[in-house]
XYZ file of C-alpha atoms in Angstrom:
682
model
C -0.127 0.141 -0.231
C 1.243 3.684 -1.226
C 1.066 6.489 0.600
C 1.585 10.287 -0.394
C 4.586 12.299 0.691
C 4.227 14.283 3.655
C 4.437 17.957 3.092
C 6.943 18.347 6.352
C 4.464 20.927 7.897
C 3.080 19.496 11.081
C -0.165 20.899 12.281
C -0.216 21.301 16.240
C -2.162 22.728 18.602
C -0.123 25.741 19.413
C -0.303 26.511 15.470
C -3.777 26.068 15.032
C -4.624 28.708 17.894
C -2.088 31.362 16.098
C -3.759 31.242 12.889
C -7.169 31.598 14.571
C -5.722 34.396 16.488
C -4.154 36.034 13.477
C -7.414 35.702 11.176
C -9.595 36.875 14.321
C -7.324 40.243 14.232
C -7.308 41.021 10.614
C -10.868 40.463 10.791
C -11.418 42.812 13.777
C -9.206 45.118 12.339
C -11.697 45.280 9.278
C -14.853 45.335 11.292
C -13.072 48.262 13.422
C -11.769 50.124 10.469
C -15.557 49.657 9.213
C -17.149 51.238 12.627
C -14.433 54.104 12.302
C -15.572 55.054 9.118
C -19.289 54.655 10.248
C -18.672 56.641 13.155
C -17.066 59.031 11.259
C -19.650 59.353 8.622
C -22.102 59.889 11.450
C -19.815 62.474 13.003
C -19.963 64.419 9.658
C -23.677 64.343 9.188
C -24.301 64.949 12.601
C -22.081 67.875 13.210
C -20.574 69.541 9.772
C -23.722 68.836 7.717
C -26.218 69.433 10.286
C -27.470 72.284 8.857
C -28.326 70.693 5.258
C -29.852 67.548 6.769
C -31.989 70.008 9.346
C -33.184 71.772 6.175
C -34.066 68.955 4.503
C -35.948 67.674 7.541
C -37.682 70.757 7.579
C -38.829 70.838 4.012
C -40.559 67.437 4.379
C -42.149 68.639 7.462
C -42.809 72.319 6.388
C -44.181 73.394 3.108
C -43.513 76.895 1.801
C -46.045 78.428 -0.695
C -45.597 81.911 -2.196
C -48.674 84.101 -1.604
C -49.569 86.073 -4.727
C -49.107 89.875 -4.443
C -52.112 91.978 -4.710
C -52.277 93.980 -8.119
C -51.795 97.186 -8.050
C -55.019 99.549 -8.384
C -55.487 101.486 -11.586
C -57.470 104.924 -10.409
C -58.771 107.822 -12.439
C -57.794 111.217 -12.295
C -60.314 111.821 -8.939
C -58.927 108.503 -7.142
C -62.086 105.969 -8.367
C -60.936 102.754 -9.118
C -61.201 101.917 -12.960
C -59.226 98.376 -11.713
C -59.232 97.191 -8.358
C -58.968 93.838 -6.336
C -61.660 91.796 -4.717
C -61.419 88.818 -2.434
C -62.408 85.542 -3.865
C -62.314 81.839 -3.436
C -60.914 79.720 -6.255
C -60.256 76.076 -7.798
C -57.115 75.402 -9.625
C -55.598 72.120 -10.932
C -52.188 71.339 -11.036
C -51.144 69.206 -13.696
C -48.499 66.807 -12.294
C -50.144 66.168 -9.454
C -53.294 65.336 -11.007
C -53.982 60.948 -11.162
C -57.262 60.367 -12.993
C -57.877 63.468 -15.034
C -61.172 62.634 -16.110
C -62.877 61.613 -13.033
C -61.429 64.786 -11.353
C -63.144 67.110 -13.683
C -66.046 65.299 -13.635
C -66.430 65.763 -9.848
C -65.516 69.153 -9.770
C -67.913 70.047 -12.461
C -70.605 68.145 -10.525
C -69.813 69.721 -7.377
C -69.352 73.287 -9.059
C -72.259 73.238 -11.579
C -69.526 73.781 -14.322
C -71.117 73.970 -17.529
C -69.962 71.636 -20.566
C -68.325 74.345 -22.587
C -66.406 75.302 -19.551
C -65.275 71.460 -19.443
C -64.401 71.595 -22.663
C -62.202 74.572 -21.767
C -60.496 73.119 -18.612
C -59.618 69.580 -20.894
C -58.018 71.791 -23.670
C -56.192 74.379 -20.954
C -54.811 70.767 -19.276
C -53.403 69.705 -22.573
C -51.665 73.044 -23.114
C -50.484 73.517 -19.846
C -47.001 72.309 -18.700
C -46.548 70.110 -15.557
C -45.964 73.178 -13.368
C -48.587 75.470 -14.818
C -51.702 75.812 -12.702
C -55.134 75.736 -14.835
C -58.232 77.789 -13.246
C -61.027 75.379 -12.524
C -63.851 78.401 -11.200
C -63.295 81.804 -9.888
C -65.155 83.752 -7.959
C -66.759 80.914 -6.022
C -69.082 81.315 -2.938
C -67.822 79.688 0.652
C -70.012 77.170 -0.051
C -68.972 75.874 -3.053
C -65.315 76.468 -2.006
C -66.040 74.494 1.300
C -67.557 71.504 -0.837
C -64.033 71.181 -2.995
C -62.063 71.741 0.086
C -63.700 68.580 2.043
C -63.210 66.528 -0.648
C -59.365 66.790 -1.373
C -58.460 63.492 -0.199
C -60.343 62.155 -2.996
C -59.051 65.016 -5.371
C -55.216 64.776 -5.678
C -54.123 67.771 -7.855
C -56.664 69.996 -6.936
C -55.744 73.214 -5.484
C -58.434 75.279 -3.603
C -57.489 78.729 -2.381
C -58.683 82.142 -1.034
C -56.808 85.491 -2.566
C -57.790 88.224 -4.688
C -59.110 88.416 -8.505
C -58.843 91.382 -10.717
C -62.178 93.422 -10.742
C -63.214 96.119 -13.218
C -66.458 98.068 -12.015
C -67.273 99.797 -14.989
C -67.089 96.565 -17.046
C -67.001 96.932 -20.911
C -66.679 100.417 -20.829
C -62.995 100.194 -19.797
C -62.353 96.868 -21.717
C -59.882 98.149 -24.259
C -58.969 101.049 -22.001
C -57.385 99.105 -19.457
C -57.183 95.689 -21.036
C -57.407 92.310 -18.672
C -55.249 89.583 -17.061
C -54.959 86.069 -17.318
C -52.823 83.081 -16.507
C -48.956 83.027 -17.513
C -48.653 80.892 -20.450
C -45.872 78.063 -20.680
C -44.220 80.292 -23.035
C -44.348 83.233 -20.063
C -42.579 80.812 -17.797
C -39.727 79.567 -19.899
C -38.680 83.175 -20.533
C -38.915 84.502 -17.149
C -38.619 81.492 -15.079
C -40.011 83.069 -12.062
C -41.671 80.804 -9.450
C -44.194 83.371 -8.950
C -45.756 82.732 -12.518
C -47.042 78.994 -11.716
C -48.438 79.904 -7.867
C -52.300 79.229 -8.355
C -54.289 82.692 -8.314
C -51.476 84.604 -9.873
C -52.101 86.383 -13.137
C -50.255 88.391 -15.440
C -51.501 91.151 -17.885
C -52.239 90.286 -21.030
C -53.476 93.340 -22.899
C -53.893 97.122 -22.731
C -52.494 99.090 -19.825
C -52.484 95.991 -17.576
C -49.766 94.526 -19.870
C -47.839 97.773 -20.642
C -47.502 98.599 -16.694
C -46.925 95.379 -15.800
C -43.604 95.998 -14.056
C -45.349 98.710 -11.940
C -48.603 96.891 -11.061
C -47.000 93.693 -9.868
C -45.730 93.515 -6.042
C -43.757 91.360 -4.155
C -45.305 87.896 -3.358
C -45.755 86.835 0.191
C -44.801 83.404 1.745
C -46.624 80.914 3.970
C -44.658 78.119 5.922
C -47.388 75.362 7.189
C -46.361 71.965 8.899
C -47.881 69.018 6.872
C -47.798 65.402 7.304
C -46.020 62.972 4.881
C -49.307 62.736 2.640
C -49.312 66.262 2.588
C -52.062 67.504 4.687
C -51.914 70.597 6.831
C -51.330 69.897 10.435
C -50.970 73.831 11.294
C -49.727 77.177 9.957
C -46.479 78.327 11.262
C -45.520 81.463 10.064
C -46.833 83.958 7.173
C -45.166 86.902 5.351
C -47.221 89.542 3.917
C -47.313 90.607 0.370
C -46.552 93.744 -1.019
C -49.171 95.570 -3.033
C -48.278 96.710 -6.492
C -47.926 100.289 -7.042
C -51.388 102.500 -7.792
C -51.414 103.756 -11.343
C -53.457 107.269 -11.576
C -54.913 108.004 -14.935
C -56.214 111.114 -16.251
C -59.393 109.328 -17.445
C -62.463 110.676 -15.565
C -64.142 107.088 -14.716
C -67.808 108.726 -15.022
C -67.054 110.493 -18.500
C -65.479 107.258 -19.265
C -68.170 104.770 -18.161
C -71.134 107.248 -19.667
C -69.134 107.741 -23.312
C -69.175 103.676 -23.818
C -72.776 103.504 -22.660
C -73.911 106.481 -24.758
C -72.416 104.761 -27.631
C -75.242 102.523 -27.109
C -75.693 99.639 -29.961
C -73.507 101.381 -32.402
C -69.750 99.894 -33.281
C -67.856 103.133 -32.637
C -65.253 105.271 -30.519
C -65.517 108.529 -28.406
C -62.568 110.389 -27.257
C -62.448 113.493 -25.052
C -59.101 115.739 -24.508
C -58.332 118.385 -21.961
C -57.945 121.596 -24.142
C -55.620 123.016 -21.489
C -53.280 120.115 -20.830
C -53.882 117.590 -23.358
C -55.101 114.961 -20.595
C -57.162 111.944 -21.923
C -60.514 112.424 -20.162
C -62.088 109.467 -21.980
C -60.983 106.839 -24.502
C -64.372 104.526 -25.031
C -64.443 101.905 -27.880
C -67.588 100.114 -28.432
C -69.044 97.480 -28.312
C -66.378 95.847 -25.986
C -65.779 93.047 -24.025
C -66.124 92.484 -20.451
C -62.601 92.247 -18.912
C -63.914 90.718 -15.487
C -64.515 87.849 -18.317
C -60.968 87.105 -19.356
C -60.107 88.099 -15.712
C -62.167 84.864 -14.693
C -61.340 83.123 -17.720
C -63.513 83.377 -20.460
C -65.487 80.317 -22.367
C -65.000 79.042 -25.645
C -68.606 80.256 -26.570
C -68.331 83.745 -25.043
C -65.062 84.290 -27.241
C -66.463 82.574 -30.570
C -69.201 85.022 -30.107
C -67.199 88.064 -29.643
C -64.605 87.108 -32.471
C -67.394 86.353 -35.076
C -69.507 89.721 -33.907
C -69.021 92.249 -37.265
C -68.990 95.135 -34.728
C -65.814 94.161 -33.764
C -65.913 93.903 -30.155
C -62.224 92.492 -29.671
C -60.518 95.981 -31.648
C -59.686 99.050 -29.602
C -61.018 101.237 -32.407
C -59.444 104.337 -30.284
C -55.620 103.647 -31.537
C -56.278 100.644 -33.950
C -59.606 101.880 -35.993
C -58.360 103.778 -39.233
C -61.468 105.486 -41.467
C -61.092 108.206 -43.850
C -61.973 111.500 -42.034
C -64.749 112.916 -44.247
C -65.506 116.575 -44.291
C -64.134 116.715 -40.600
C -60.988 117.866 -42.253
C -62.112 121.085 -43.799
C -61.223 123.349 -41.039
C -57.927 121.871 -40.873
C -57.696 122.665 -44.672
C -59.313 125.719 -44.510
C -56.681 126.690 -41.454
C -53.821 125.649 -44.064
C -55.525 127.825 -46.838
C -55.258 131.047 -44.450
C -51.826 130.285 -43.514
C -51.038 130.106 -47.240
C -52.620 133.584 -48.036
C -56.178 132.835 -48.817
C -58.431 135.390 -48.225
C -61.914 134.154 -46.250
C -63.920 136.647 -47.887
C -63.199 135.074 -51.626
C -65.931 133.240 -52.929
C -66.528 130.258 -55.244
C -69.612 129.655 -56.976
C -70.977 126.268 -56.154
C -73.541 124.729 -58.801
C -73.449 121.276 -57.249
C -70.976 119.823 -59.363
C -67.357 120.780 -61.033
C -65.417 118.890 -63.363
C -61.915 117.924 -62.654
C -60.019 116.597 -65.411
C -62.283 113.735 -67.107
C -64.460 113.188 -63.968
C -67.340 114.981 -62.552
C -67.033 115.804 -58.528
C -70.175 116.536 -56.952
C -71.532 118.344 -53.800
C -73.610 116.858 -51.304
C -76.020 119.605 -51.927
C -76.718 118.728 -56.030
C -78.854 122.088 -56.214
C -75.328 123.779 -54.946
C -74.911 126.312 -52.233
C -74.426 129.544 -55.000
C -71.945 131.944 -53.936
C -69.691 130.450 -51.143
C -66.561 131.941 -48.984
C -64.712 129.970 -46.220
C -67.570 130.550 -43.614
C -70.399 129.116 -45.208
C -67.795 126.764 -46.935
C -67.330 125.216 -43.281
C -70.793 125.874 -41.974
C -72.635 123.962 -44.832
C -69.951 121.515 -45.925
C -69.636 122.705 -49.239
C -67.607 120.179 -51.503
C -67.167 122.470 -54.200
C -65.458 125.672 -52.211
C -62.654 123.004 -51.260
C -62.166 121.308 -54.378
C -61.848 124.913 -56.120
C -59.378 126.279 -53.562
C -57.421 123.206 -52.965
C -56.553 123.078 -56.698
C -55.402 126.804 -56.118
C -53.281 125.825 -53.059
C -51.863 122.912 -53.849
C -51.879 119.380 -51.593
C -48.450 120.411 -49.956
C -49.962 122.858 -47.986
C -53.000 120.872 -46.759
C -50.373 117.870 -45.671
C -48.112 120.189 -43.691
C -51.123 121.725 -41.706
C -52.633 118.158 -41.058
C -49.393 117.115 -39.735
C -49.209 119.830 -37.601
C -52.670 119.164 -36.158
C -51.900 115.421 -35.275
C -52.921 113.500 -38.209
C -50.487 110.656 -38.775
C -48.862 111.346 -35.522
C -47.873 108.371 -33.342
C -48.689 109.710 -29.363
C -46.480 108.587 -26.641
C -49.221 106.647 -24.896
C -48.409 103.443 -22.935
C -49.851 101.077 -25.652
C -47.816 98.357 -27.691
C -49.112 99.352 -30.835
C -51.011 102.352 -32.658
C -52.287 102.704 -36.409
C -50.966 105.981 -37.192
C -53.259 106.709 -40.435
C -51.898 108.562 -43.591
C -51.463 112.039 -44.724
C -50.768 111.769 -48.373
C -48.891 114.035 -50.579
C -46.823 113.962 -53.887
C -43.875 112.483 -52.150
C -45.712 109.888 -50.163
C -47.763 108.648 -53.461
C -44.474 108.139 -55.784
C -42.733 106.423 -52.505
C -45.618 103.679 -52.241
C -47.002 103.426 -55.560
C -44.556 105.014 -57.670
C -46.440 107.118 -58.958
C -47.015 110.881 -59.600
C -49.678 112.944 -58.215
C -52.795 113.695 -59.783
C -55.173 116.868 -59.386
C -57.965 114.275 -58.501
C -55.941 113.108 -55.654
C -55.893 116.463 -54.043
C -59.719 117.112 -54.812
C -60.283 113.770 -52.838
C -58.051 114.612 -49.892
C -59.192 118.099 -49.154
C -62.638 116.219 -48.152
C -61.026 113.343 -46.354
C -61.467 110.625 -48.860
C -59.256 109.100 -51.053
C -55.775 107.973 -49.311
C -56.322 109.783 -46.218
C -57.114 107.773 -43.161
C -57.404 109.018 -39.341
C -58.303 106.985 -35.831
C -60.457 108.541 -32.955
C -57.629 109.963 -31.050
C -55.824 111.517 -33.775
C -59.093 113.249 -34.648
C -59.748 114.371 -30.905
C -56.542 115.637 -31.207
C -57.139 117.731 -34.001
C -59.859 119.183 -32.624
C -58.081 120.146 -29.363
C -55.122 121.732 -31.240
C -57.774 123.776 -33.071
C -59.250 125.030 -30.373
C -56.736 125.426 -28.109
C -53.930 126.876 -30.735
C -51.414 124.990 -28.994
C -49.435 121.396 -29.584
C -51.397 119.588 -27.364
C -50.145 116.026 -26.362
C -52.431 113.740 -25.505
C -51.650 112.233 -22.062
C -52.949 109.281 -20.089
C -50.927 109.178 -17.113
C -51.613 112.074 -14.420
C -49.153 114.266 -13.576
C -49.963 117.111 -11.175
C -47.102 119.630 -12.676
C -46.711 119.423 -16.434
C -45.080 121.791 -18.656
C -47.309 124.031 -20.719
C -47.653 122.820 -24.134
C -46.024 124.840 -27.117
C -47.825 127.042 -29.260
C -48.690 125.876 -32.748
C -47.465 129.008 -34.407
C -50.642 129.731 -35.951
C -52.200 133.203 -36.196
C -54.885 133.684 -33.394
C -56.964 135.668 -36.304
C -56.731 132.699 -38.275
C -57.780 130.293 -35.920
C -60.823 133.008 -34.474
C -62.087 132.627 -38.458
C -62.261 128.655 -38.179
C -63.760 128.924 -34.600
C -66.664 131.119 -35.742
C -67.383 129.053 -39.032
C -67.658 125.667 -36.473
C -69.885 127.522 -34.298
C -72.198 127.957 -36.932
C -71.676 124.437 -38.334
C -73.527 123.593 -34.879
C -75.624 126.694 -33.588
C -75.995 128.565 -37.110
C -77.896 126.285 -39.209
C -75.104 124.170 -40.146
C -74.823 120.525 -41.115
C -74.074 119.803 -36.829
C -77.256 121.170 -35.746
C -77.591 117.808 -33.582
C -74.513 118.422 -31.737
C -76.080 121.640 -29.897
C -75.718 121.219 -26.055
C -78.388 120.995 -24.196
C -76.685 123.087 -21.243
C -77.612 126.863 -21.258
C -75.391 129.308 -21.925
C -72.701 126.780 -23.465
C -71.978 126.731 -27.084
C -70.226 123.698 -28.865
C -68.119 124.178 -32.392
C -67.482 121.320 -34.508
C -67.694 119.915 -37.876
C -69.897 116.728 -39.146
C -68.462 114.089 -41.837
C -69.432 111.324 -43.610
C -66.765 108.676 -44.764
C -67.991 107.059 -47.932
C -67.453 103.143 -47.880
C -68.489 102.320 -51.421
C -70.953 103.662 -53.942
C -74.204 102.697 -54.489
C -74.425 100.955 -57.564
C -77.399 101.685 -60.451
C -78.513 97.979 -60.037
C -78.558 98.918 -56.445
C -80.600 102.243 -57.211
C -82.890 99.672 -59.344
C -83.476 97.834 -56.816
C -84.866 100.673 -54.438
C -81.441 101.228 -52.462
C -81.547 105.399 -51.944
C -79.137 105.538 -48.924
C -77.524 103.736 -45.908
C -80.775 102.647 -43.999
C -81.169 100.310 -46.841
C -77.614 98.710 -47.171
C -76.087 95.891 -44.821
C -74.300 97.258 -41.802
C -70.562 96.499 -43.310
C -71.556 98.532 -46.160
C -72.947 101.930 -44.816
C -70.802 104.858 -44.521
C -68.966 105.942 -41.298
C -70.047 108.970 -39.706
C -67.778 111.469 -37.776
C -67.896 114.545 -35.473
C -65.247 116.350 -34.438
C -65.553 119.666 -31.820
C -65.115 122.016 -29.056
C -66.774 123.510 -25.991
C -67.651 126.303 -24.660
C -67.199 127.596 -28.331
C -65.737 131.150 -26.889
C -63.032 129.762 -24.327
C -62.381 126.139 -25.419
C -62.036 123.715 -22.639
C -63.124 120.347 -23.975
C -62.083 118.569 -27.232
C -64.222 115.639 -28.856
C -63.785 113.261 -31.588
C -66.484 110.726 -32.481
C -66.068 108.010 -35.196
C -69.259 105.492 -35.560
C -68.426 102.412 -37.428
C -70.758 102.348 -40.322
C -73.369 104.545 -38.567
C -74.694 105.918 -41.954
C -76.628 108.588 -40.225
C -79.313 105.946 -39.939
C -80.444 107.229 -36.042
C -80.224 110.371 -35.168
C -79.769 109.610 -31.446
C -77.325 107.396 -32.092
C -75.258 109.676 -34.895
C -71.948 110.684 -34.166
C -72.837 114.759 -33.626
C -75.617 113.893 -30.696
C -73.438 111.371 -28.912
C -70.716 114.002 -29.084
C -73.085 116.625 -27.563
C -74.461 114.280 -24.900
C -70.653 113.186 -24.069
C -69.548 116.964 -23.659
C -72.779 117.867 -21.649
C -71.831 115.185 -19.206
C -69.034 117.308 -18.231
C -71.517 120.670 -17.272
C -74.589 118.588 -15.915
C -73.766 114.730 -15.464
C -77.382 114.353 -13.660
C -79.191 115.325 -16.533
C -76.908 113.371 -19.205
C -77.553 110.333 -17.100
C -81.171 110.929 -17.002
C -81.110 111.401 -20.990
C -79.063 107.971 -21.411
C -81.235 106.134 -19.296
C -84.082 107.076 -21.611
C -82.428 106.004 -24.454
C -81.212 102.690 -23.117
C -84.827 101.452 -22.478
C -85.150 101.436 -26.363
C -81.846 99.937 -26.513
C -82.235 96.554 -24.567
C -80.635 98.346 -21.309
C -76.714 98.904 -20.274
C -73.936 97.467 -22.294
C -73.797 94.554 -19.340
C -77.583 93.627 -19.875
C -77.138 93.804 -23.804
C -74.137 91.498 -23.823
C -75.578 89.041 -21.411
C -78.481 89.159 -23.630
C -76.677 88.737 -26.754
C -74.649 85.656 -25.244
C -77.651 83.995 -23.927
C -79.115 84.327 -27.711
C -75.731 83.075 -29.336
C -76.236 79.918 -26.913
C -79.665 79.156 -28.419
C -78.908 79.677 -31.992
C -75.890 77.417 -31.341
C -77.770 74.591 -29.249
C -75.665 75.244 -26.009
C -76.704 74.926 -22.587
C -78.022 77.874 -21.016
C -76.191 79.180 -18.300
C -78.012 80.003 -14.849
C -79.084 83.761 -15.079
C -78.967 84.049 -18.921
C -81.063 86.891 -20.199
C -83.827 86.600 -22.542
C -83.133 88.112 -26.088
C -83.723 91.911 -26.553
C -86.637 92.743 -28.860
C -84.130 94.384 -31.131
C -81.192 92.288 -31.429
C -78.827 94.725 -33.366
C -80.775 98.208 -33.283
C -77.816 99.615 -35.345
C -79.371 97.863 -38.282
C -82.922 99.313 -37.876
C -84.033 103.101 -37.985
C -85.771 104.499 -35.303
C -88.874 106.134 -37.052
C -89.236 108.856 -34.434
C -85.378 109.789 -34.458
C -84.612 109.067 -38.124
C -82.165 111.846 -39.649
C -83.038 113.243 -43.169
C -81.285 110.283 -45.320
C -77.923 112.219 -47.244
C -78.345 111.983 -51.369
C -76.327 109.538 -52.560
C -72.693 109.736 -53.007
C -70.626 110.054 -56.241
C -67.004 110.849 -55.437
C -67.651 112.805 -52.718
C -68.306 113.210 -48.831
C -71.845 113.585 -48.175
C -72.518 115.367 -44.680
C -76.057 115.233 -43.483
C -77.907 119.124 -43.268
C -80.439 119.564 -40.456
């Protein structure tokens, strides 16, 4: 039997004991080292990084929430609010905390009685919103609705009810275009600014008008609230609160009462009224109607209301005071006459008006086909004789007219806090050559001198022209109130020439001229002014054969524009007004530019009587703007087969009074127009 070789190593009890002891020491050393590392790490965490982990622990226990700052008020010259804040309850959805979108929205719709079109809007907003962007569900809730959502929060993850402040516009639609509106910041806004305040539920930014252009001044500093919460986010108690700092109050030159009155006085028409203080250039009113109710936008406008507004042929979404452009018609005749005087024309010189004049190959008519006979400057303005201006414009040339137009504010951009303005056009030979590469023709001068052809103006420019003619000063319209302001510069126009124009414009209103409807219902106060009609298109022979004789027979969009510019008191001008009624067509005397202007100016002298007259008119119009807008919305919903909203008004008996002549108040219809401006005589 064979045995393997011996290794020569003898294992004894002593050697085994030594080997075990050595291994135990190594293992113990390793364990000790690990222990020391753990102890060192624990010491580092508990001592060196104590503050860091204390903050992390605190953040798990304490929730820090930003408090949206109250937006600064916008007030009028007397301190009355045009835009303020009111306490409200609201409900938002935070998309990235939402679990079951459809079920959550359905539950909220049932609890808050949300209409189907609003539910559709919420779904669309959630689709477009980033995960961090809150989506408004409802605002201006009563406490019972707020409480009903609050008690169900464990079953509604992602829903965030809150108590805060919402923007409020006391005058509603009357200040829609003037003030603008606020809304929730978009994802694009957040990507641009990266401001956590933008994703705070309840916080809104300016989206249009002054709310947008004055965003920096109106936005205050946010507050903060620390609350103790459980691991599931349930609030245990409120710890500390740092109050917000409200935004700056903005004081404007606007007179809130006059602004609201002007908006209401425009009635069912589409148009604008601008009133300027002839001493300072302060804008007292800038009414553009119809308009939207900025409260609807602030609260979250429905799809139905947006569709109704965007489809309305009266264009309620356009600010007509600065963006509406119209041919000025005969309202430019005082300006043209002043240009003639400054160029050396004597006001006594006469022109024989036979009713028409040939210029080149075309026959240009006066609005009075019978003619005016011998006409001097005074009578030419008072009776708005086109032939007088045709003849004198050819003699004096277009350049003197264009230069005076620019001096009086036409084509001028004003330093107003709005992102965009439409400047209009003051044509002259150089302008036409530059724009069309064509030479100026004599018929261009003839058209321009009565405010037709290429000439365009907006309502603010029309009011500025009236104020500069009235004051003889280069007044610049101002919207921000300043107690001390530099006095305006003189126009550099002869006071004697201005007096000639003032007397003639007084005769337009008070001396049997074309603007008798603008007489002020105020004792011992006379208005001076000038009417105008801006032709949209000619009535064709086929239309005449079909019985169309004037604007009342035409669809709304085909009617002429009606204009008026003036100032009062005539002998000591204080207020100037510019009014444009879009497609007004002189259909209704009460809702025509001259009478609207007279009532708006009369408010400044006797507001009680002016409001009394207005309330009588509004009975025939279906009530004030808010009532008519509600009725229009209700009718639109019915026409589209949408569910009625609680509180919907009944449709008015006359849904669009602007298209219906009031038999008792109709003005005499103007003669059909060819290539001329047609003012309406009294």
